[in-house]
mmCIF file of C-alpha atoms in Angstrom:
data_model
loop_
_atom_site.group_PDB
_atom_site.id
_atom_site.type_symbol
_atom_site.label_atom_id
_atom_site.label_comp_id
_atom_site.label_asym_id
_atom_site.label_seq_id
_atom_site.Cartn_x
_atom_site.Cartn_y
_atom_site.Cartn_z
ATOM 1 C CA UNK A 1 -18.386 -11.758 4.548
ATOM 2 C CA UNK A 2 -14.727 -11.709 3.756
ATOM 3 C CA UNK A 3 -14.506 -7.674 4.665
ATOM 4 C CA UNK A 4 -16.939 -8.505 7.628
ATOM 5 C CA UNK A 5 -15.384 -10.647 9.700
ATOM 6 C CA UNK A 6 -13.415 -8.444 12.156
ATOM 7 C CA UNK A 7 -16.183 -6.304 12.578
ATOM 8 C CA UNK A 8 -18.422 -9.542 13.582
ATOM 9 C CA UNK A 9 -15.797 -10.444 16.112
ATOM 10 C CA UNK A 10 -15.922 -6.984 17.546
ATOM 11 C CA UNK A 11 -19.793 -7.049 18.095
ATOM 12 C CA UNK A 12 -20.812 -4.170 15.735
ATOM 13 C CA UNK A 13 -24.357 -3.882 14.411
ATOM 14 C CA UNK A 14 -25.333 -5.079 11.406
ATOM 15 C CA UNK A 15 -26.479 -1.333 10.199
ATOM 16 C CA UNK A 16 -23.107 -0.124 11.123
ATOM 17 C CA UNK A 17 -21.209 -3.201 9.310
ATOM 18 C CA UNK A 18 -23.462 -2.252 6.232
ATOM 19 C CA UNK A 19 -22.512 1.190 6.553
ATOM 20 C CA UNK A 20 -18.450 0.836 7.046
ATOM 21 C CA UNK A 21 -18.327 -1.814 4.312
ATOM 22 C CA UNK A 22 -20.625 0.330 1.794
ATOM 23 C CA UNK A 23 -18.068 3.455 2.323
ATOM 24 C CA UNK A 24 -14.906 1.675 2.336
ATOM 25 C CA UNK A 25 -15.817 -0.650 -0.747
ATOM 26 C CA UNK A 26 -16.714 2.706 -2.483
ATOM 27 C CA UNK A 27 -13.524 4.207 -2.056
ATOM 28 C CA UNK A 28 -11.766 1.196 -2.484
ATOM 29 C CA UNK A 29 -13.937 0.747 -5.909
ATOM 30 C CA UNK A 30 -15.168 -3.038 -5.309
ATOM 31 C CA UNK A 31 -19.162 -2.261 -4.478
ATOM 32 C CA UNK A 32 -19.050 -4.581 -7.557
ATOM 33 C CA UNK A 33 -17.546 -7.445 -6.147
ATOM 34 C CA UNK A 34 -18.988 -7.776 -2.074
ATOM 35 C CA UNK A 35 -21.088 -10.620 -3.319
ATOM 36 C CA UNK A 36 -18.672 -12.869 -5.464
ATOM 37 C CA UNK A 37 -16.130 -15.408 -4.774
ATOM 38 C CA UNK A 38 -12.777 -14.902 -4.245
ATOM 39 C CA UNK A 39 -12.352 -17.077 -7.133
ATOM 40 C CA UNK A 40 -14.226 -14.740 -9.199
ATOM 41 C CA UNK A 41 -12.800 -11.718 -9.200
ATOM 42 C CA UNK A 42 -9.157 -10.415 -10.110
ATOM 43 C CA UNK A 43 -5.584 -10.543 -7.921
ATOM 44 C CA UNK A 44 -6.201 -6.420 -7.402
ATOM 45 C CA UNK A 45 -10.020 -6.743 -6.666
ATOM 46 C CA UNK A 46 -8.425 -9.492 -3.703
ATOM 47 C CA UNK A 47 -5.976 -7.080 -2.657
ATOM 48 C CA UNK A 48 -8.654 -4.446 -2.364
ATOM 49 C CA UNK A 49 -10.726 -6.471 -0.384
ATOM 50 C CA UNK A 50 -7.586 -7.148 2.211
ATOM 51 C CA UNK A 51 -7.647 -3.531 2.946
ATOM 52 C CA UNK A 52 -10.792 -2.906 2.713
ATOM 53 C CA UNK A 53 -11.175 -6.121 6.001
ATOM 54 C CA UNK A 54 -8.287 -4.151 7.586
ATOM 55 C CA UNK A 55 -9.592 -0.528 6.947
ATOM 56 C CA UNK A 56 -12.982 -1.455 8.360
ATOM 57 C CA UNK A 57 -11.620 -1.799 12.022
ATOM 58 C CA UNK A 58 -10.195 1.590 12.076
ATOM 59 C CA UNK A 59 -6.876 0.552 12.922
ATOM 60 C CA UNK A 60 -4.364 3.293 13.797
ATOM 61 C CA UNK A 61 -1.451 1.552 11.420
ATOM 62 C CA UNK A 62 -1.948 -0.657 8.933
ATOM 63 C CA UNK A 63 1.647 -3.214 8.323
ATOM 64 C CA UNK A 64 2.127 -4.888 4.835
ATOM 65 C CA UNK A 65 4.356 -6.717 3.655
ATOM 66 C CA UNK A 66 4.707 -6.709 -0.024
ATOM 67 C CA UNK A 67 0.982 -5.627 -0.691
ATOM 68 C CA UNK A 68 1.259 -4.997 -4.698
ATOM 69 C CA UNK A 69 3.898 -7.584 -5.548
ATOM 70 C CA UNK A 70 1.663 -10.117 -6.920
ATOM 71 C CA UNK A 71 0.218 -7.642 -9.317
ATOM 72 C CA UNK A 72 1.314 -6.279 -12.966
ATOM 73 C CA UNK A 73 3.010 -3.045 -13.637
ATOM 74 C CA UNK A 74 -0.459 -1.039 -14.329
ATOM 75 C CA UNK A 75 -2.723 -2.829 -11.328
ATOM 76 C CA UNK A 76 0.452 -2.460 -9.017
ATOM 77 C CA UNK A 77 0.170 1.288 -9.713
ATOM 78 C CA UNK A 78 -3.365 1.799 -9.455
ATOM 79 C CA UNK A 79 -2.950 0.480 -5.908
ATOM 80 C CA UNK A 80 -0.591 1.829 -4.470
ATOM 81 C CA UNK A 81 -2.439 4.858 -6.062
ATOM 82 C CA UNK A 82 -5.371 3.922 -3.598
ATOM 83 C CA UNK A 83 -2.758 3.202 -0.791
ATOM 84 C CA UNK A 84 -2.034 6.719 -0.677
ATOM 85 C CA UNK A 85 -5.327 8.258 -1.172
ATOM 86 C CA UNK A 86 -6.496 5.974 1.733
ATOM 87 C CA UNK A 87 -3.585 6.692 3.806
ATOM 88 C CA UNK A 88 -4.778 10.699 3.710
ATOM 89 C CA UNK A 89 -8.438 9.763 3.968
ATOM 90 C CA UNK A 90 -8.201 7.960 6.959
ATOM 91 C CA UNK A 91 -5.522 9.736 8.481
ATOM 92 C CA UNK A 92 -3.771 6.464 9.101
ATOM 93 C CA UNK A 93 -0.568 5.317 9.471
ATOM 94 C CA UNK A 94 1.136 2.284 7.496
ATOM 95 C CA UNK A 95 4.911 0.064 7.452
ATOM 96 C CA UNK A 96 5.359 -1.290 4.429
ATOM 97 C CA UNK A 97 7.836 -3.961 3.622
ATOM 98 C CA UNK A 98 8.909 -4.167 0.327
ATOM 99 C CA UNK A 99 12.015 -5.177 -2.158
ATOM 100 C CA UNK A 100 10.706 -2.497 -4.881
ATOM 101 C CA UNK A 101 12.555 0.719 -4.712
ATOM 102 C CA UNK A 102 10.160 2.090 -7.057
ATOM 103 C CA UNK A 103 6.966 1.060 -5.164
ATOM 104 C CA UNK A 104 8.932 2.548 -2.248
ATOM 105 C CA UNK A 105 9.358 6.113 -3.362
ATOM 106 C CA UNK A 106 5.749 6.230 -4.095
ATOM 107 C CA UNK A 107 5.050 5.282 -0.639
ATOM 108 C CA UNK A 108 7.042 6.451 1.570
ATOM 109 C CA UNK A 109 6.810 9.942 3.471
ATOM 110 C CA UNK A 110 10.374 8.087 4.724
ATOM 111 C CA UNK A 111 12.247 5.151 3.679
ATOM 112 C CA UNK A 112 14.433 3.315 5.806
ATOM 113 C CA UNK A 113 16.759 1.096 4.378
ATOM 114 C CA UNK A 114 17.567 -2.615 5.955
ATOM 115 C CA UNK A 115 20.471 -4.670 5.678
ATOM 116 C CA UNK A 116 20.887 -8.008 7.564
ATOM 117 C CA UNK A 117 17.444 -6.746 9.858
ATOM 118 C CA UNK A 118 19.365 -3.440 10.766
ATOM 119 C CA UNK A 119 17.952 -0.146 10.083
ATOM 120 C CA UNK A 120 20.938 1.728 8.129
ATOM 121 C CA UNK A 121 19.220 4.878 6.871
ATOM 122 C CA UNK A 122 16.407 6.947 6.364
ATOM 123 C CA UNK A 123 15.910 9.330 3.699
ATOM 124 C CA UNK A 124 12.969 11.401 3.750
ATOM 125 C CA UNK A 125 10.725 11.595 0.330
ATOM 126 C CA UNK A 126 9.403 14.159 -1.444
ATOM 127 C CA UNK A 127 7.568 11.976 -4.080
ATOM 128 C CA UNK A 128 5.290 10.131 -1.531
ATOM 129 C CA UNK A 129 1.891 9.937 -2.817
ATOM 130 C CA UNK A 130 2.874 11.708 -6.230
ATOM 131 C CA UNK A 131 1.372 9.059 -8.755
ATOM 132 C CA UNK A 132 2.504 11.150 -11.716
ATOM 133 C CA UNK A 133 6.029 11.507 -10.121
ATOM 134 C CA UNK A 134 6.371 7.977 -11.945
ATOM 135 C CA UNK A 135 6.963 10.042 -15.094
ATOM 136 C CA UNK A 136 9.479 12.306 -13.798
ATOM 137 C CA UNK A 137 13.405 12.574 -14.091
ATOM 138 C CA UNK A 138 13.573 13.132 -10.547
ATOM 139 C CA UNK A 139 11.484 10.580 -9.330
ATOM 140 C CA UNK A 140 14.163 8.361 -10.969
ATOM 141 C CA UNK A 141 16.935 10.286 -9.260
ATOM 142 C CA UNK A 142 15.218 9.280 -6.060
ATOM 143 C CA UNK A 143 15.028 5.889 -7.039
ATOM 144 C CA UNK A 144 18.869 6.352 -7.804
ATOM 145 C CA UNK A 145 20.053 7.773 -5.023
ATOM 146 C CA UNK A 146 18.523 4.787 -3.048
ATOM 147 C CA UNK A 147 20.264 2.159 -5.013
ATOM 148 C CA UNK A 148 23.707 3.937 -4.557
ATOM 149 C CA UNK A 149 22.883 3.811 -0.525
ATOM 150 C CA UNK A 150 22.351 -0.280 -0.171
ATOM 151 C CA UNK A 151 24.918 -0.450 -2.355
ATOM 152 C CA UNK A 152 27.678 1.625 -0.792
ATOM 153 C CA UNK A 153 25.745 -0.294 2.418
ATOM 154 C CA UNK A 154 25.798 -3.826 1.020
ATOM 155 C CA UNK A 155 27.187 -6.335 -1.061
ATOM 156 C CA UNK A 156 25.063 -5.815 -3.894
ATOM 157 C CA UNK A 157 22.418 -7.219 -1.948
ATOM 158 C CA UNK A 158 19.577 -6.007 0.375
ATOM 159 C CA UNK A 159 16.966 -7.075 3.206
ATOM 160 C CA UNK A 160 14.114 -4.574 2.663
ATOM 161 C CA UNK A 161 12.748 -1.165 2.245
#
């Protein structure tokens, strides 16, 4: 019912709703929670349900603010991998606001560094969508490059990346 809400508002047919929800639930591995209440599912399942609610509307752009901040490290990595897969599969753009440098390096094709609400630098990122990159020293070099830029541009603190 939670995922269906936007489709109801749009006036979609029951058949179209069921088809869309079934496909997205399968893509996000949440078919097993479709008949459960929010209190009965895990944090990762809640995050994927929220993502499903947005995906069924077929938007061109998805804006997420700290989408995996409430997840433990394993579920965070799984969710990040799902986001990359979904972005390619649904050919949608997304903007993610995060304070987590590693998350920015996995999820950002381009990484914009903001200081005091202003974009100070935009970095091209070769590690976008490469979940396995987390095991690569070059990944950590890219994370350290961003840390160095943050230190150079700021006072040791930063807004968002």
